[in-house]
Amino acid sequence: MSKNSTKMGGKIFFSNILNAVGAGVVIALLPNALLGELLKFFKDGNEILETIFRLVTVIQSFMAFIVGVLAAHQFKFNGSGAAIVGTSAMLGSGAIIFNNQGIMIKGIGDIINIILVVMIACFLYLLFQGKLGSFEMIILPVLIPVVSGTIGMMTLPYVQVVTHTIGKLINSFTDLNPLTMSILISVTFSLLMVTPISLVAIATAIGLTGLGSGAANMGIVAACVTFLFGSLRVNSIGVNLVLLIGAAKMMIPVYLKHLIIAIPLIINGVVTGIIAYFIGIKGTPLSAGFGYTGLVGPINALNRMPGDQMTNIIMLVVGYFIIPFISGFIVHELCKKFIQSYSDEIYKFEIPKD
């Protein structure tokens, strides 16, 4: 590795990490987002579909490893370096649980902690690569995963405090009148959707149900349409299709670099919050964090709506797929017209390259 690569600026370092997170989230979560909810309807009694369902669920749990490998790729580490960083990320992610029965993989881990561990592992690899001679292949596979993984396990409880604190704030909104609650929850979830914070973890931690869950769900829809219309003119068809599916979390690096995007997120969040209130969209703690991805939100809302099913379906189609998309387009165009620093270009997604 050249001296220049070890003296890279902090901006490039963080950019590499964030780009890896954006791509890694898509690779890990997309299979289940595309197939998970659909397979739930058809897998019973079919061994092959049951196996596929289990596989797409398990893929999510390897998100930390995938992010670590992609981060190493961004830094041009060799194969062993990628494996070391990926292993470190997995150890410190929080997805691996140690108990009396042994080791268990649970969930996807905490994305904030994953970013922290990957940063430490990459820094250590940059620091020691090429300086240990023939001992490198002996020392680095032990040193980096153990040090960064241990730090990750130590910081995890403190990082999770952030999630719990936000959860308490959102829970306080449920004491307000239904319309105000719906708008505030929708806006909050819209703003947090494309961040390292797990919205599913927040919703399940506070037991967000009913209209609160529906409003949270619609807030994610607001985030999806915001980034979709911003992305249409500057990104590839593949990126736009992923956003259309609802995997907007891939845009974490874009959002953190251009926080001006918070303005359309807030406006669209207000719109979807109002929609949730007037249509009466409800859900569960688990459905709150999915938006329309895999039709998790609409299906859960439909199951909780009284009256004629066909009328309810039409209302949900309008609420999830027509009004938010019209709003997203109009808000994006207005922001380009009236906000000087706002443009299509800020939505450019940098795909990790060889």
Coordinates of C-alpha atoms in Angstrom, one line a residue:
M1 CA 0.0 0.0 0.0
S2 CA 1.3 3.4 -0.9
K3 CA 2.1 6.2 1.6
N4 CA -0.6 8.3 0.0
S5 CA -3.3 5.7 0.9
T6 CA -2.3 5.6 4.5
K7 CA -2.4 9.4 4.7
M8 CA -5.8 9.8 3.1
G9 CA -8.0 12.6 4.5
G10 CA -10.7 12.1 7.0
K11 CA -13.3 13.1 4.4
I12 CA -12.3 10.3 2.1
F13 CA -12.1 7.8 5.0
F14 CA -15.6 8.6 6.1
S15 CA -16.9 8.7 2.6
N16 CA -15.6 5.2 1.9
I17 CA -17.3 3.9 5.1
L18 CA -20.6 5.5 4.3
N19 CA -20.6 4.3 0.7
A20 CA -20.0 0.8 2.0
V21 CA -22.9 1.1 4.4
G22 CA -25.2 2.3 1.7
A23 CA -24.4 -0.6 -0.7
G24 CA -24.2 -3.1 2.1
V25 CA -27.7 -2.3 3.4
V26 CA -29.1 -2.9 0.0
I27 CA -27.3 -6.3 -0.5
A28 CA -28.4 -7.5 2.9
L29 CA -31.9 -6.3 3.1
L30 CA -33.2 -6.4 -0.5
P31 CA -33.7 -10.2 -0.8
N32 CA -36.1 -10.3 2.2
A33 CA -37.7 -7.0 1.1
L34 CA -38.5 -8.4 -2.3
L35 CA -39.5 -12.0 -1.4
G36 CA -40.1 -12.2 2.4
E37 CA -43.7 -11.0 2.6
L38 CA -44.7 -12.7 -0.6
L39 CA -43.2 -16.1 0.6
K40 CA -45.2 -15.8 3.8
F41 CA -48.4 -16.4 1.8
F42 CA -47.2 -19.4 -0.2
K43 CA -44.5 -21.2 1.9
D44 CA -46.8 -23.2 4.1
G45 CA -46.6 -26.9 3.2
N46 CA -43.9 -26.2 0.5
E47 CA -40.5 -27.2 1.7
I48 CA -38.6 -25.4 -1.0
L49 CA -40.4 -22.0 -0.4
E50 CA -39.9 -22.5 3.3
T51 CA -36.2 -22.9 2.8
I52 CA -36.0 -19.8 0.5
F53 CA -37.9 -17.8 3.1
R54 CA -35.4 -18.9 5.8
L55 CA -32.4 -18.0 3.6
V56 CA -33.6 -14.5 2.7
T57 CA -34.2 -13.9 6.4
V58 CA -30.8 -15.1 7.4
I59 CA -29.1 -13.0 4.7
Q60 CA -30.2 -9.9 6.6
S61 CA -28.2 -11.1 9.7
F62 CA -25.0 -10.9 7.7
M63 CA -25.4 -7.2 7.0
A64 CA -22.5 -6.3 9.2
F65 CA -20.1 -8.7 7.5
I66 CA -21.2 -7.4 4.1
V67 CA -20.7 -3.8 5.1
G68 CA -17.2 -4.7 6.4
V69 CA -16.2 -6.5 3.2
L70 CA -17.4 -3.6 1.1
A71 CA -15.6 -1.0 3.2
A72 CA -12.4 -3.0 2.8
H73 CA -13.0 -3.1 -0.9
Q74 CA -13.4 0.7 -0.9
F75 CA -9.9 0.9 0.7
K76 CA -8.5 -1.5 -1.8
F77 CA -7.6 -4.1 0.9
N78 CA -6.7 -7.6 -0.3
G79 CA -8.9 -10.6 0.2
S80 CA -7.6 -11.4 3.7
G81 CA -8.1 -7.8 4.7
A82 CA -11.7 -7.8 3.5
A83 CA -12.3 -11.0 5.5
I84 CA -10.7 -9.5 8.6
V85 CA -12.8 -6.3 8.5
G86 CA -16.0 -8.2 7.7
T87 CA -15.4 -10.6 10.7
S88 CA -14.7 -7.6 12.9
A89 CA -17.9 -5.9 11.9
M90 CA -19.9 -9.1 12.5
L91 CA -18.4 -9.5 16.0
G92 CA -19.2 -6.0 17.1
S93 CA -22.5 -5.5 15.4
G94 CA -24.8 -6.8 18.1
A95 CA -26.2 -9.5 15.8
I96 CA -24.2 -12.2 17.5
I97 CA -25.6 -13.1 20.9
F98 CA -23.7 -15.2 23.5
N99 CA -25.7 -17.2 26.0
N100 CA -25.6 -20.4 28.0
Q101 CA -26.7 -22.4 24.9
G102 CA -23.8 -21.1 22.8
I103 CA -23.8 -18.5 20.0
M104 CA -26.9 -17.2 18.3
I105 CA -27.4 -14.8 15.4
K106 CA -30.3 -12.4 16.0
G107 CA -31.5 -9.6 13.8
I108 CA -29.2 -7.4 11.8
G109 CA -27.3 -5.6 14.6
D110 CA -27.0 -1.9 15.3
I111 CA -26.0 0.0 12.2
I112 CA -24.4 2.8 14.2
N113 CA -22.2 0.3 16.0
I114 CA -21.4 -1.5 12.8
I115 CA -20.1 1.8 11.4
L116 CA -18.0 2.4 14.5
V117 CA -16.5 -1.1 14.4
V118 CA -15.8 -1.0 10.7
M119 CA -14.1 2.4 11.1
I120 CA -11.8 1.0 13.8
A121 CA -11.0 -2.2 11.9
C122 CA -10.2 -0.3 8.7
F123 CA -8.1 2.2 10.6
L124 CA -6.1 -0.6 12.3
Y125 CA -5.6 -2.4 9.0
L126 CA -4.4 0.8 7.3
L127 CA -2.1 1.4 10.3
F128 CA -0.4 -2.0 10.4
Q129 CA -0.6 -3.2 6.8
G130 CA 2.9 -3.7 5.4
K131 CA 4.7 -3.0 8.7
L132 CA 4.8 -6.4 10.2
G133 CA 6.6 -8.3 7.5
S134 CA 6.1 -12.1 7.5
F135 CA 4.1 -11.8 10.8
E136 CA 1.3 -9.9 9.2
M137 CA -0.8 -13.0 8.3
I138 CA -0.4 -14.2 11.9
I139 CA -1.0 -11.0 13.8
L140 CA -3.6 -9.1 11.9
P141 CA -6.3 -11.8 11.8
V142 CA -6.0 -12.0 15.6
L143 CA -5.4 -8.4 16.5
I144 CA -8.0 -6.5 14.4
P145 CA -11.1 -8.7 15.0
V146 CA -10.4 -9.1 18.7
V147 CA -9.6 -5.4 19.3
S148 CA -12.4 -3.9 17.2
G149 CA -14.9 -6.6 18.0
T150 CA -14.3 -6.2 21.7
I151 CA -14.6 -2.4 21.5
G152 CA -17.9 -2.9 19.5
M153 CA -19.3 -5.2 22.2
M154 CA -18.4 -2.6 24.9
T155 CA -19.9 0.4 23.0
L156 CA -23.1 -1.4 21.9
P157 CA -25.1 -0.8 25.1
Y158 CA -24.2 2.9 25.0
V159 CA -25.0 3.2 21.3
Q160 CA -28.3 1.6 21.8
V161 CA -29.2 4.3 24.3
V162 CA -29.6 6.6 21.3
T163 CA -32.3 4.3 19.9
H164 CA -34.0 4.1 23.2
T165 CA -33.9 7.8 23.7
I166 CA -35.5 8.5 20.3
G167 CA -38.0 5.8 21.1
K168 CA -39.1 7.6 24.3
L169 CA -39.5 10.9 22.3
I170 CA -41.6 9.2 19.7
N171 CA -43.6 7.5 22.5
S172 CA -44.4 10.9 24.0
F173 CA -46.1 11.9 20.7
T174 CA -48.8 9.2 21.4
D175 CA -50.1 11.4 24.3
L176 CA -51.1 14.2 21.8
N177 CA -54.3 14.4 19.8
P178 CA -54.4 11.8 16.9
L179 CA -53.7 14.2 14.0
T180 CA -50.8 15.9 15.7
M181 CA -49.4 12.6 16.8
S182 CA -49.7 11.2 13.3
I183 CA -47.9 14.1 11.7
L184 CA -45.1 14.2 14.3
I185 CA -44.5 10.4 14.1
S186 CA -44.6 10.5 10.3
V187 CA -42.1 13.4 10.0
T188 CA -39.8 11.8 12.6
F189 CA -39.7 8.4 10.8
S190 CA -39.2 10.2 7.5
L191 CA -36.2 12.1 8.8
L192 CA -34.7 9.0 10.5
M193 CA -35.4 6.5 7.7
V194 CA -32.2 7.2 5.8
T195 CA -29.9 7.2 8.9
P196 CA -28.0 4.4 10.7
I197 CA -30.8 4.3 13.3
S198 CA -33.0 1.2 13.1
L199 CA -36.6 2.2 12.9
V200 CA -37.8 -1.3 13.5
A201 CA -35.8 -1.4 16.7
I202 CA -37.4 1.8 17.8
A203 CA -41.0 0.7 17.0
T204 CA -40.6 -2.6 18.7
A205 CA -38.9 -1.1 21.7
I206 CA -41.8 1.2 22.5
G207 CA -44.5 -1.2 21.2
L208 CA -45.8 1.3 18.6
T209 CA -49.2 0.0 17.4
G210 CA -52.4 1.3 15.9
L211 CA -52.4 4.8 14.2
G212 CA -48.9 5.5 15.6
S213 CA -47.6 2.5 13.7
G214 CA -49.4 3.5 10.6
A215 CA -48.1 7.0 10.7
A216 CA -44.5 5.7 11.2
N217 CA -45.1 3.4 8.2
M218 CA -46.2 6.4 6.1
G219 CA -43.2 8.4 7.2
I220 CA -41.0 5.8 5.6
V221 CA -43.1 6.1 2.4
A222 CA -42.4 9.8 2.5
A223 CA -38.7 9.2 2.7
C224 CA -38.8 6.7 -0.2
V225 CA -40.6 9.0 -2.5
T226 CA -38.4 11.9 -1.5
F227 CA -35.2 10.0 -2.5
L228 CA -36.8 8.4 -5.5
F229 CA -37.7 11.7 -7.3
G230 CA -34.4 13.2 -6.3
S231 CA -32.6 10.2 -7.7
L232 CA -34.5 9.8 -11.0
R233 CA -32.4 12.1 -13.2
V234 CA -28.9 11.4 -11.7
N235 CA -28.7 7.7 -10.9
S236 CA -28.9 4.5 -12.9
I237 CA -32.1 2.5 -13.5
G238 CA -30.8 -0.1 -11.0
V239 CA -30.5 2.5 -8.2
N240 CA -33.9 3.9 -8.9
L241 CA -35.5 0.5 -9.0
V242 CA -34.1 -0.2 -5.5
L243 CA -35.5 3.1 -4.3
L244 CA -38.8 2.3 -5.9
I245 CA -38.9 -1.0 -4.0
G246 CA -38.5 1.0 -0.9
A247 CA -34.9 0.3 0.2
A248 CA -34.1 4.0 0.7
K249 CA -31.6 3.2 3.5
M250 CA -29.0 2.8 0.8
M251 CA -29.0 6.6 0.6
I252 CA -27.4 7.1 4.0
P253 CA -24.2 8.5 2.6
V254 CA -26.2 10.9 0.3
Y255 CA -28.4 12.2 3.1
L256 CA -25.5 12.7 5.6
K257 CA -23.5 14.6 3.0
H258 CA -26.5 16.8 2.1
L259 CA -28.7 17.5 5.1
I260 CA -30.7 20.0 3.1
I261 CA -32.7 17.0 2.0
A262 CA -34.3 17.2 5.4
I263 CA -36.6 19.9 4.1
P264 CA -38.5 17.8 1.5
L265 CA -38.5 14.9 4.0
I266 CA -40.3 17.1 6.5
I267 CA -42.8 18.4 4.0
N268 CA -43.6 14.9 2.6
G269 CA -43.7 13.6 6.2
V270 CA -46.4 16.1 7.0
V271 CA -48.4 15.0 4.0
T272 CA -48.1 11.3 4.7
G273 CA -49.0 11.9 8.4
I274 CA -52.2 13.6 7.4
I275 CA -52.9 10.7 5.0
A276 CA -52.4 8.1 7.8
Y277 CA -54.8 10.0 10.0
F278 CA -57.7 10.5 7.5
I279 CA -57.5 7.0 6.0
G280 CA -57.0 5.4 9.4
I281 CA -53.8 3.5 8.6
K282 CA -52.9 1.2 11.5
G283 CA -50.2 -1.4 12.1
T284 CA -48.0 -3.3 14.4
P285 CA -44.6 -2.6 15.9
L286 CA -43.0 -4.8 13.3
S287 CA -44.9 -3.3 10.3
A288 CA -44.1 0.3 11.4
G289 CA -40.5 0.1 10.0
F290 CA -41.3 -1.1 6.5
G291 CA -43.3 1.4 4.5
Y292 CA -44.7 -0.2 1.4
T293 CA -41.7 -2.5 1.0
G294 CA -42.9 -6.0 0.4
L295 CA -46.4 -4.6 0.9
V296 CA -45.9 -5.1 4.7
G297 CA -47.5 -1.7 5.6
P298 CA -50.5 -1.9 3.3
I299 CA -51.3 -5.5 4.2
N300 CA -51.2 -4.9 7.9
A301 CA -53.3 -1.7 7.4
L302 CA -55.9 -3.6 5.3
N303 CA -56.2 -6.3 8.0
R304 CA -57.1 -3.5 10.6
M305 CA -59.6 -1.5 8.5
P306 CA -63.3 -2.0 9.0
G307 CA -65.8 -1.9 6.2
D308 CA -65.8 -3.0 2.6
Q309 CA -62.5 -4.6 1.5
M310 CA -62.5 -3.3 -2.0
T311 CA -63.1 0.3 -0.8
N312 CA -60.3 -0.1 1.7
I313 CA -57.9 -1.4 -1.0
I314 CA -58.7 1.6 -3.2
M315 CA -58.1 3.9 -0.2
L316 CA -54.8 2.3 0.6
V317 CA -53.6 2.4 -3.1
V318 CA -54.4 6.2 -3.1
G319 CA -52.8 6.7 0.3
Y320 CA -49.6 4.7 -0.3
F321 CA -49.0 5.0 -4.0
I322 CA -50.8 8.0 -5.5
I323 CA -50.9 11.0 -3.1
P324 CA -47.3 10.4 -1.7
F325 CA -45.8 10.1 -5.2
I326 CA -47.6 13.2 -6.5
S327 CA -46.5 15.1 -3.3
G328 CA -43.0 13.8 -3.7
F329 CA -42.7 15.1 -7.3
I330 CA -44.2 18.5 -6.5
V331 CA -42.2 19.0 -3.4
H332 CA -38.9 18.1 -5.2
E333 CA -39.6 20.5 -8.0
L334 CA -40.5 23.3 -5.6
C335 CA -37.4 22.8 -3.5
K336 CA -35.3 23.0 -6.7
K337 CA -36.9 26.2 -7.6
F338 CA -36.8 28.0 -4.2
I339 CA -33.8 26.5 -2.4
Q340 CA -30.5 27.5 -3.9
S341 CA -28.4 24.6 -2.6
Y342 CA -31.0 22.0 -3.5
S343 CA -30.6 20.2 -6.9
D344 CA -30.9 16.8 -8.5
E345 CA -27.1 16.4 -8.2
I346 CA -27.1 16.1 -4.4
Y347 CA -28.9 12.8 -4.8
K348 CA -26.1 11.2 -6.8
F349 CA -25.3 7.8 -5.4
E350 CA -21.7 6.6 -5.7
I351 CA -21.7 2.9 -6.3
P352 CA -18.5 1.2 -5.0
K353 CA -16.2 0.5 -7.9
D354 CA -13.2 -1.8 -8.5

